[in-house]
Amino acid sequence: AQSVTQLDSQVPVFEEAPVELRCNYSSSVSVYLFWYVQYPNQGLQLLLKYLSGSTLVKGINGFEAEFNKSQTSFHLRKPSVHISDTAEYFCAVSEAGNQFYFGTGTSLTVIP
Amino acid sequence: GAVVSQHPSRVICKSGTSVKIECRSLDFQATTMFWYRQFPKQSLMLMATSNEGSKATYEQGVEKDKFLINHASLTLSTLTVTSAHPEDSSFYICSARGQSGTEAFFGQGTRLTVV
């Protein structure tokens, strides 16, 4: 089974500052990688995904992530955060689109 | 992206009663549906995977007689929490994937409170 690690459980950041949310996974086989955002009492919304091709993936709301196979990482970044980015962020890994394995989540708080 | 509708969004029930949660794919055929449970401030825990027309595959530690999953059509899966107890109170989320899909689309979640 896959293991997905999000080392930072909470990340406070000032508005308009850059942010990076870290994600590492365990498998060495081909995987699909995802970042989801969850607002309170809501389901998950897909931010971006990596299936193949370019290792730099751009998503919605100005987020991007870079797949690094050698480091088995898929860190999420945004150059300038907004108050509305305050939410819970989950990294997920899927082997060929089958079962999804989620990290424990990172709570991003944007400080005015 | 594809739309998955989950209903109800919130439900409060008495201990000992059963609750049914519906998960519908609105604009695609969901050959596989996943049911998750999420505790406060924690990640999603996969409960079971269901393929249309087949019995669900439950994760270790999940009571299949308590959490009944039915995936009778390509657009609907249901999770029934039978004889609910307060410890079953949680946030339940479904997701659906099409036959050729590489990603799963998530419902809005259901907040279950058992009193």
PDB file of C-alpha atoms in Angstrom:
ATOM      1  CA  ALA A   1       0.000   0.000   0.000  1.00  0.00           C
ATOM      2  CA  GLN A   2       0.981   3.554  -0.594  1.00  0.00           C
ATOM      3  CA  SER A   3       2.062   5.918   2.136  1.00  0.00           C
ATOM      4  CA  VAL A   4       1.523   9.641   1.722  1.00  0.00           C
ATOM      5  CA  THR A   5       3.252  12.042   4.078  1.00  0.00           C
ATOM      6  CA  GLN A   6       2.351  15.646   4.596  1.00  0.00           C
ATOM      7  CA  LEU A   7       4.929  16.792   7.084  1.00  0.00           C
ATOM      8  CA  ASP A   8       3.306  20.105   7.916  1.00  0.00           C
ATOM      9  CA  SER A   9       0.008  19.744   9.738  1.00  0.00           C
ATOM     10  CA  GLN A  10      -0.468  23.501  10.052  1.00  0.00           C
ATOM     11  CA  VAL A  11       0.980  26.309   7.961  1.00  0.00           C
ATOM     12  CA  PRO A  12       0.291  29.925   8.887  1.00  0.00           C
ATOM     13  CA  VAL A  13       1.289  32.479   6.281  1.00  0.00           C
ATOM     14  CA  PHE A  14       0.695  36.160   5.795  1.00  0.00           C
ATOM     15  CA  GLU A  15      -1.513  37.374   2.989  1.00  0.00           C
ATOM     16  CA  GLU A  16       0.318  37.899  -0.311  1.00  0.00           C
ATOM     17  CA  ALA A  17       3.279  35.830   0.868  1.00  0.00           C
ATOM     18  CA  PRO A  18       4.338  32.676  -0.971  1.00  0.00           C
ATOM     19  CA  VAL A  19       3.569  29.238   0.414  1.00  0.00           C
ATOM     20  CA  GLU A  20       4.727  25.679  -0.125  1.00  0.00           C
ATOM     21  CA  LEU A  21       2.875  22.651   1.187  1.00  0.00           C
ATOM     22  CA  ARG A  22       4.965  19.518   1.177  1.00  0.00           C
ATOM     23  CA  CYS A  23       3.943  16.040   0.108  1.00  0.00           C
ATOM     24  CA  ASN A  24       6.021  12.865  -0.154  1.00  0.00           C
ATOM     25  CA  TYR A  25       4.858   9.418  -1.152  1.00  0.00           C
ATOM     26  CA  SER A  26       6.332   5.986  -0.796  1.00  0.00           C
ATOM     27  CA  SER A  27       5.851   4.051  -4.001  1.00  0.00           C
ATOM     28  CA  SER A  28       8.423   3.702  -6.697  1.00  0.00           C
ATOM     29  CA  VAL A  29       5.933   2.491  -9.287  1.00  0.00           C
ATOM     30  CA  SER A  30       4.043   4.763 -11.615  1.00  0.00           C
ATOM     31  CA  VAL A  31       1.484   6.791  -9.758  1.00  0.00           C
ATOM     32  CA  TYR A  32      -0.964   9.571 -10.323  1.00  0.00           C
ATOM     33  CA  LEU A  33      -0.665  12.487  -7.934  1.00  0.00           C
ATOM     34  CA  PHE A  34      -3.318  14.923  -6.785  1.00  0.00           C
ATOM     35  CA  TRP A  35      -3.857  17.900  -4.548  1.00  0.00           C
ATOM     36  CA  TYR A  36      -7.312  18.560  -3.145  1.00  0.00           C
ATOM     37  CA  VAL A  37      -8.674  21.456  -1.100  1.00  0.00           C
ATOM     38  CA  GLN A  38     -11.404  21.102   1.491  1.00  0.00           C
ATOM     39  CA  TYR A  39     -13.370  23.958   2.985  1.00  0.00           C
ATOM     40  CA  PRO A  40     -15.201  23.431   6.301  1.00  0.00           C
ATOM     41  CA  ASN A  41     -18.022  20.898   6.114  1.00  0.00           C
ATOM     42  CA  GLN A  42     -17.557  20.391   2.402  1.00  0.00           C
ATOM     43  CA  GLY A  43     -16.231  17.695   0.130  1.00  0.00           C
ATOM     44  CA  LEU A  44     -12.926  17.766  -1.676  1.00  0.00           C
ATOM     45  CA  GLN A  45     -12.235  19.941  -4.692  1.00  0.00           C
ATOM     46  CA  LEU A  46      -9.462  19.047  -7.103  1.00  0.00           C
ATOM     47  CA  LEU A  47      -6.725  21.673  -7.305  1.00  0.00           C
ATOM     48  CA  LEU A  48      -4.447  19.923  -9.759  1.00  0.00           C
ATOM     49  CA  LYS A  49      -3.190  16.537 -10.833  1.00  0.00           C
ATOM     50  CA  TYR A  50      -0.147  14.908 -12.347  1.00  0.00           C
ATOM     51  CA  LEU A  51      -0.690  11.950 -14.630  1.00  0.00           C
ATOM     52  CA  SER A  52       2.296  12.130 -16.966  1.00  0.00           C
ATOM     53  CA  GLY A  53       4.314  14.563 -19.049  1.00  0.00           C
ATOM     54  CA  SER A  54       5.597  17.867 -17.740  1.00  0.00           C
ATOM     55  CA  THR A  55       6.617  17.671 -14.116  1.00  0.00           C
ATOM     56  CA  LEU A  56       5.325  21.170 -13.392  1.00  0.00           C
ATOM     57  CA  VAL A  57       1.581  21.149 -13.129  1.00  0.00           C
ATOM     58  CA  LYS A  58      -0.597  24.227 -12.937  1.00  0.00           C
ATOM     59  CA  GLY A  59      -3.968  24.115 -11.253  1.00  0.00           C
ATOM     60  CA  ILE A  60      -6.826  26.336 -10.256  1.00  0.00           C
ATOM     61  CA  ASN A  61      -6.639  29.418  -8.053  1.00  0.00           C
ATOM     62  CA  GLY A  62      -3.009  30.077  -8.958  1.00  0.00           C
ATOM     63  CA  PHE A  63      -1.629  26.893  -7.422  1.00  0.00           C
ATOM     64  CA  GLU A  64       1.051  24.761  -9.014  1.00  0.00           C
ATOM     65  CA  ALA A  65       2.951  21.642  -8.053  1.00  0.00           C
ATOM     66  CA  GLU A  66       6.113  19.938  -9.177  1.00  0.00           C
ATOM     67  CA  PHE A  67       6.526  16.206  -9.465  1.00  0.00           C
ATOM     68  CA  ASN A  68       9.968  15.029  -8.448  1.00  0.00           C
ATOM     69  CA  LYS A  69      10.349  11.336  -9.117  1.00  0.00           C
ATOM     70  CA  SER A  70      13.785  10.943  -7.559  1.00  0.00           C
ATOM     71  CA  GLN A  71      12.599  12.492  -4.313  1.00  0.00           C
ATOM     72  CA  THR A  72       9.099  11.011  -4.576  1.00  0.00           C
ATOM     73  CA  SER A  73       7.662  14.416  -3.828  1.00  0.00           C
ATOM     74  CA  PHE A  74       4.814  16.513  -5.135  1.00  0.00           C
ATOM     75  CA  HIS A  75       4.962  19.842  -3.321  1.00  0.00           C
ATOM     76  CA  LEU A  76       2.224  22.420  -3.782  1.00  0.00           C
ATOM     77  CA  ARG A  77       3.099  26.084  -4.202  1.00  0.00           C
ATOM     78  CA  LYS A  78       1.461  29.435  -4.630  1.00  0.00           C
ATOM     79  CA  PRO A  79       3.450  32.646  -5.115  1.00  0.00           C
ATOM     80  CA  SER A  80       0.967  34.917  -3.345  1.00  0.00           C
ATOM     81  CA  VAL A  81      -1.798  33.645  -1.084  1.00  0.00           C
ATOM     82  CA  HIS A  82      -5.173  35.220  -0.376  1.00  0.00           C
ATOM     83  CA  ILE A  83      -7.426  35.056   2.644  1.00  0.00           C
ATOM     84  CA  SER A  84      -9.748  32.820   0.655  1.00  0.00           C
ATOM     85  CA  ASP A  85      -7.001  30.187   0.415  1.00  0.00           C
ATOM     86  CA  THR A  86      -7.483  29.351   4.084  1.00  0.00           C
ATOM     87  CA  ALA A  87      -8.553  25.711   4.026  1.00  0.00           C
ATOM     88  CA  GLU A  88      -7.396  22.139   4.491  1.00  0.00           C
ATOM     89  CA  TYR A  89      -5.213  20.716   1.722  1.00  0.00           C
ATOM     90  CA  PHE A  90      -4.801  17.032   0.995  1.00  0.00           C
ATOM     91  CA  CYS A  91      -2.229  15.308  -1.140  1.00  0.00           C
ATOM     92  CA  ALA A  92      -3.342  12.027  -2.707  1.00  0.00           C
ATOM     93  CA  VAL A  93      -1.697   9.232  -4.646  1.00  0.00           C
ATOM     94  CA  SER A  94      -3.366   6.731  -6.905  1.00  0.00           C
ATOM     95  CA  GLU A  95      -1.890   3.748  -8.683  1.00  0.00           C
ATOM     96  CA  ALA A  96      -3.322   3.821 -12.201  1.00  0.00           C
ATOM     97  CA  GLY A  97      -6.451   5.553 -11.021  1.00  0.00           C
ATOM     98  CA  ASN A  98      -7.432   2.867  -8.600  1.00  0.00           C
ATOM     99  CA  GLN A  99      -7.619   3.295  -4.865  1.00  0.00           C
ATOM    100  CA  PHE A 100      -6.654   6.716  -3.606  1.00  0.00           C
ATOM    101  CA  TYR A 101      -4.347   7.157  -0.652  1.00  0.00           C
ATOM    102  CA  PHE A 102      -4.539  10.454   1.197  1.00  0.00           C
ATOM    103  CA  GLY A 103      -2.068  12.318   3.339  1.00  0.00           C
ATOM    104  CA  THR A 104      -3.092  13.552   6.749  1.00  0.00           C
ATOM    105  CA  GLY A 105      -3.741  17.040   5.457  1.00  0.00           C
ATOM    106  CA  THR A 106      -2.227  20.476   5.930  1.00  0.00           C
ATOM    107  CA  SER A 107      -4.254  23.279   7.421  1.00  0.00           C
ATOM    108  CA  LEU A 108      -3.328  26.508   5.673  1.00  0.00           C
ATOM    109  CA  THR A 109      -4.213  29.695   7.513  1.00  0.00           C
ATOM    110  CA  VAL A 110      -3.705  32.989   5.738  1.00  0.00           C
ATOM    111  CA  ILE A 111      -3.160  35.854   8.128  1.00  0.00           C
ATOM    112  CA  PRO A 112      -4.364  39.328   7.088  1.00  0.00           C
TER     113      PRO A 112
ATOM    114  CA  GLY B   1     -15.080  18.491 -14.009  1.00  0.00           C
ATOM    115  CA  ALA B   2     -17.683  15.854 -13.426  1.00  0.00           C
ATOM    116  CA  VAL B   3     -20.294  16.375 -10.729  1.00  0.00           C
ATOM    117  CA  VAL B   4     -21.026  14.065  -7.837  1.00  0.00           C
ATOM    118  CA  SER B   5     -24.008  14.873  -5.668  1.00  0.00           C
ATOM    119  CA  GLN B   6     -24.220  13.547  -2.132  1.00  0.00           C
ATOM    120  CA  HIS B   7     -27.390  13.720  -0.065  1.00  0.00           C
ATOM    121  CA  PRO B   8     -28.201  14.627   2.631  1.00  0.00           C
ATOM    122  CA  SER B   9     -25.530  17.136   3.595  1.00  0.00           C
ATOM    123  CA  ARG B  10     -26.473  16.918   7.251  1.00  0.00           C
ATOM    124  CA  VAL B  11     -28.485  14.389   9.211  1.00  0.00           C
ATOM    125  CA  ILE B  12     -29.235  13.934  12.884  1.00  0.00           C
ATOM    126  CA  CYS B  13     -30.675  10.621  13.995  1.00  0.00           C
ATOM    127  CA  LYS B  14     -31.463   8.814  17.185  1.00  0.00           C
ATOM    128  CA  SER B  15     -29.271   6.033  18.448  1.00  0.00           C
ATOM    129  CA  GLY B  16     -30.435   2.677  17.145  1.00  0.00           C
ATOM    130  CA  THR B  17     -31.950   3.951  13.925  1.00  0.00           C
ATOM    131  CA  SER B  18     -30.582   3.559  10.403  1.00  0.00           C
ATOM    132  CA  VAL B  19     -29.495   6.297   8.058  1.00  0.00           C
ATOM    133  CA  LYS B  20     -29.075   6.150   4.297  1.00  0.00           C
ATOM    134  CA  ILE B  21     -26.680   8.401   2.402  1.00  0.00           C
ATOM    135  CA  GLU B  22     -26.920   8.699  -1.377  1.00  0.00           C
ATOM    136  CA  CYS B  23     -24.142   9.431  -3.811  1.00  0.00           C
ATOM    137  CA  ARG B  24     -25.006  10.209  -7.426  1.00  0.00           C
ATOM    138  CA  SER B  25     -22.847  10.899 -10.443  1.00  0.00           C
ATOM    139  CA  LEU B  26     -24.788  13.495 -12.401  1.00  0.00           C
ATOM    140  CA  ASP B  27     -23.027  13.649 -15.754  1.00  0.00           C
ATOM    141  CA  PHE B  28     -20.993  10.477 -16.073  1.00  0.00           C
ATOM    142  CA  GLN B  29     -21.258   6.794 -15.397  1.00  0.00           C
ATOM    143  CA  ALA B  30     -19.516   5.841 -12.198  1.00  0.00           C
ATOM    144  CA  THR B  31     -18.204   2.328 -12.516  1.00  0.00           C
ATOM    145  CA  THR B  32     -16.419   2.629  -9.192  1.00  0.00           C
ATOM    146  CA  MET B  33     -17.443   4.473  -6.075  1.00  0.00           C
ATOM    147  CA  PHE B  34     -15.481   4.986  -2.899  1.00  0.00           C
ATOM    148  CA  TRP B  35     -16.826   5.716   0.559  1.00  0.00           C
ATOM    149  CA  TYR B  36     -14.702   7.569   3.092  1.00  0.00           C
ATOM    150  CA  ARG B  37     -15.049   8.569   6.682  1.00  0.00           C
ATOM    151  CA  GLN B  38     -13.360  11.637   8.061  1.00  0.00           C
ATOM    152  CA  PHE B  39     -12.886  12.479  11.728  1.00  0.00           C
ATOM    153  CA  PRO B  40     -12.328  16.080  12.814  1.00  0.00           C
ATOM    154  CA  LYS B  41      -8.950  17.454  11.819  1.00  0.00           C
ATOM    155  CA  GLN B  42      -7.992  14.143  10.233  1.00  0.00           C
ATOM    156  CA  SER B  43      -7.592  12.726   6.769  1.00  0.00           C
ATOM    157  CA  LEU B  44     -10.026  10.626   4.819  1.00  0.00           C
ATOM    158  CA  MET B  45     -10.216   6.980   5.773  1.00  0.00           C
ATOM    159  CA  LEU B  46     -11.325   4.676   2.995  1.00  0.00           C
ATOM    160  CA  MET B  47     -14.199   2.492   4.173  1.00  0.00           C
ATOM    161  CA  ALA B  48     -15.059   0.555   1.066  1.00  0.00           C
ATOM    162  CA  THR B  49     -14.854   0.413  -2.706  1.00  0.00           C
ATOM    163  CA  SER B  50     -17.830  -0.598  -4.785  1.00  0.00           C
ATOM    164  CA  ASN B  51     -18.119  -1.503  -8.424  1.00  0.00           C
ATOM    165  CA  GLU B  52     -21.475  -1.330 -10.154  1.00  0.00           C
ATOM    166  CA  GLY B  53     -23.353  -4.572  -9.841  1.00  0.00           C
ATOM    167  CA  SER B  54     -20.842  -6.171  -7.494  1.00  0.00           C
ATOM    168  CA  LYS B  55     -20.494  -6.479  -3.761  1.00  0.00           C
ATOM    169  CA  ALA B  56     -18.463  -3.790  -2.102  1.00  0.00           C
ATOM    170  CA  THR B  57     -14.924  -4.450  -0.932  1.00  0.00           C
ATOM    171  CA  TYR B  58     -14.494  -3.280   2.630  1.00  0.00           C
ATOM    172  CA  GLU B  59     -11.273  -2.104   4.210  1.00  0.00           C
ATOM    173  CA  GLN B  60      -9.933  -3.943   7.211  1.00  0.00           C
ATOM    174  CA  GLY B  61     -11.713  -2.998  10.383  1.00  0.00           C
ATOM    175  CA  VAL B  62     -14.866  -1.720   8.685  1.00  0.00           C
ATOM    176  CA  GLU B  63     -17.982  -3.675   9.669  1.00  0.00           C
ATOM    177  CA  LYS B  64     -19.789  -4.578   6.457  1.00  0.00           C
ATOM    178  CA  ASP B  65     -22.970  -5.498   8.318  1.00  0.00           C
ATOM    179  CA  LYS B  66     -23.061  -2.081   9.895  1.00  0.00           C
ATOM    180  CA  PHE B  67     -22.124  -0.024   6.859  1.00  0.00           C
ATOM    181  CA  LEU B  68     -24.196  -1.411   4.010  1.00  0.00           C
ATOM    182  CA  ILE B  69     -23.144  -0.281   0.577  1.00  0.00           C
ATOM    183  CA  ASN B  70     -25.241  -0.721  -2.530  1.00  0.00           C
ATOM    184  CA  HIS B  71     -24.101   0.227  -6.020  1.00  0.00           C
ATOM    185  CA  ALA B  72     -27.027  -0.923  -8.077  1.00  0.00           C
ATOM    186  CA  SER B  73     -26.632   1.443 -11.003  1.00  0.00           C
ATOM    187  CA  LEU B  74     -23.914   3.357 -12.799  1.00  0.00           C
ATOM    188  CA  THR B  75     -25.071   6.623 -11.293  1.00  0.00           C
ATOM    189  CA  LEU B  76     -26.054   5.762  -7.744  1.00  0.00           C
ATOM    190  CA  SER B  77     -24.425   4.264  -4.694  1.00  0.00           C
ATOM    191  CA  THR B  78     -25.834   4.276  -1.194  1.00  0.00           C
ATOM    192  CA  LEU B  79     -24.294   3.880   2.232  1.00  0.00           C
ATOM    193  CA  THR B  80     -26.621   2.804   5.017  1.00  0.00           C
ATOM    194  CA  VAL B  81     -25.424   3.115   8.575  1.00  0.00           C
ATOM    195  CA  THR B  82     -27.449   0.526  10.441  1.00  0.00           C
ATOM    196  CA  SER B  83     -28.292   0.726  14.144  1.00  0.00           C
ATOM    197  CA  ALA B  84     -26.340   3.929  14.446  1.00  0.00           C
ATOM    198  CA  HIS B  85     -24.538   4.794  17.648  1.00  0.00           C
ATOM    199  CA  PRO B  86     -22.979   8.086  18.782  1.00  0.00           C
ATOM    200  CA  GLU B  87     -19.523   6.810  17.853  1.00  0.00           C
ATOM    201  CA  ASP B  88     -20.702   6.591  14.242  1.00  0.00           C
ATOM    202  CA  SER B  89     -21.031  10.365  14.198  1.00  0.00           C
ATOM    203  CA  SER B  90     -18.644  11.580  11.547  1.00  0.00           C
ATOM    204  CA  PHE B  91     -18.272  13.199   8.155  1.00  0.00           C
ATOM    205  CA  TYR B  92     -18.860  10.715   5.345  1.00  0.00           C
ATOM    206  CA  ILE B  93     -17.679  11.449   1.817  1.00  0.00           C
ATOM    207  CA  CYS B  94     -18.219   9.544  -1.390  1.00  0.00           C
ATOM    208  CA  SER B  95     -16.261   9.738  -4.594  1.00  0.00           C
ATOM    209  CA  ALA B  96     -16.914   8.314  -8.025  1.00  0.00           C
ATOM    210  CA  ARG B  97     -14.750   7.307 -10.936  1.00  0.00           C
ATOM    211  CA  GLY B  98     -15.691   6.507 -14.512  1.00  0.00           C
ATOM    212  CA  GLN B  99     -14.466   3.487 -16.400  1.00  0.00           C
ATOM    213  CA  SER B 100     -11.674   5.272 -18.191  1.00  0.00           C
ATOM    214  CA  GLY B 101     -11.131   7.904 -15.569  1.00  0.00           C
ATOM    215  CA  THR B 102      -7.852   8.533 -13.864  1.00  0.00           C
ATOM    216  CA  GLU B 103      -9.291  10.653 -11.131  1.00  0.00           C
ATOM    217  CA  ALA B 104     -12.182  10.439  -8.731  1.00  0.00           C
ATOM    218  CA  PHE B 105     -14.724  13.175  -8.155  1.00  0.00           C
ATOM    219  CA  PHE B 106     -15.975  13.860  -4.678  1.00  0.00           C
ATOM    220  CA  GLY B 107     -19.376  14.528  -3.223  1.00  0.00           C
ATOM    221  CA  GLN B 108     -20.006  17.368  -0.811  1.00  0.00           C
ATOM    222  CA  GLY B 109     -19.984  15.086   2.195  1.00  0.00           C
ATOM    223  CA  THR B 110     -22.587  14.193   4.819  1.00  0.00           C
ATOM    224  CA  ARG B 111     -22.297  15.256   8.435  1.00  0.00           C
ATOM    225  CA  LEU B 112     -23.909  12.500  10.505  1.00  0.00           C
ATOM    226  CA  THR B 113     -24.720  13.156  14.141  1.00  0.00           C
ATOM    227  CA  VAL B 114     -26.153  10.340  16.218  1.00  0.00           C
ATOM    228  CA  VAL B 115     -27.784  11.433  19.469  1.00  0.00           C
TER     229      VAL B 115
END
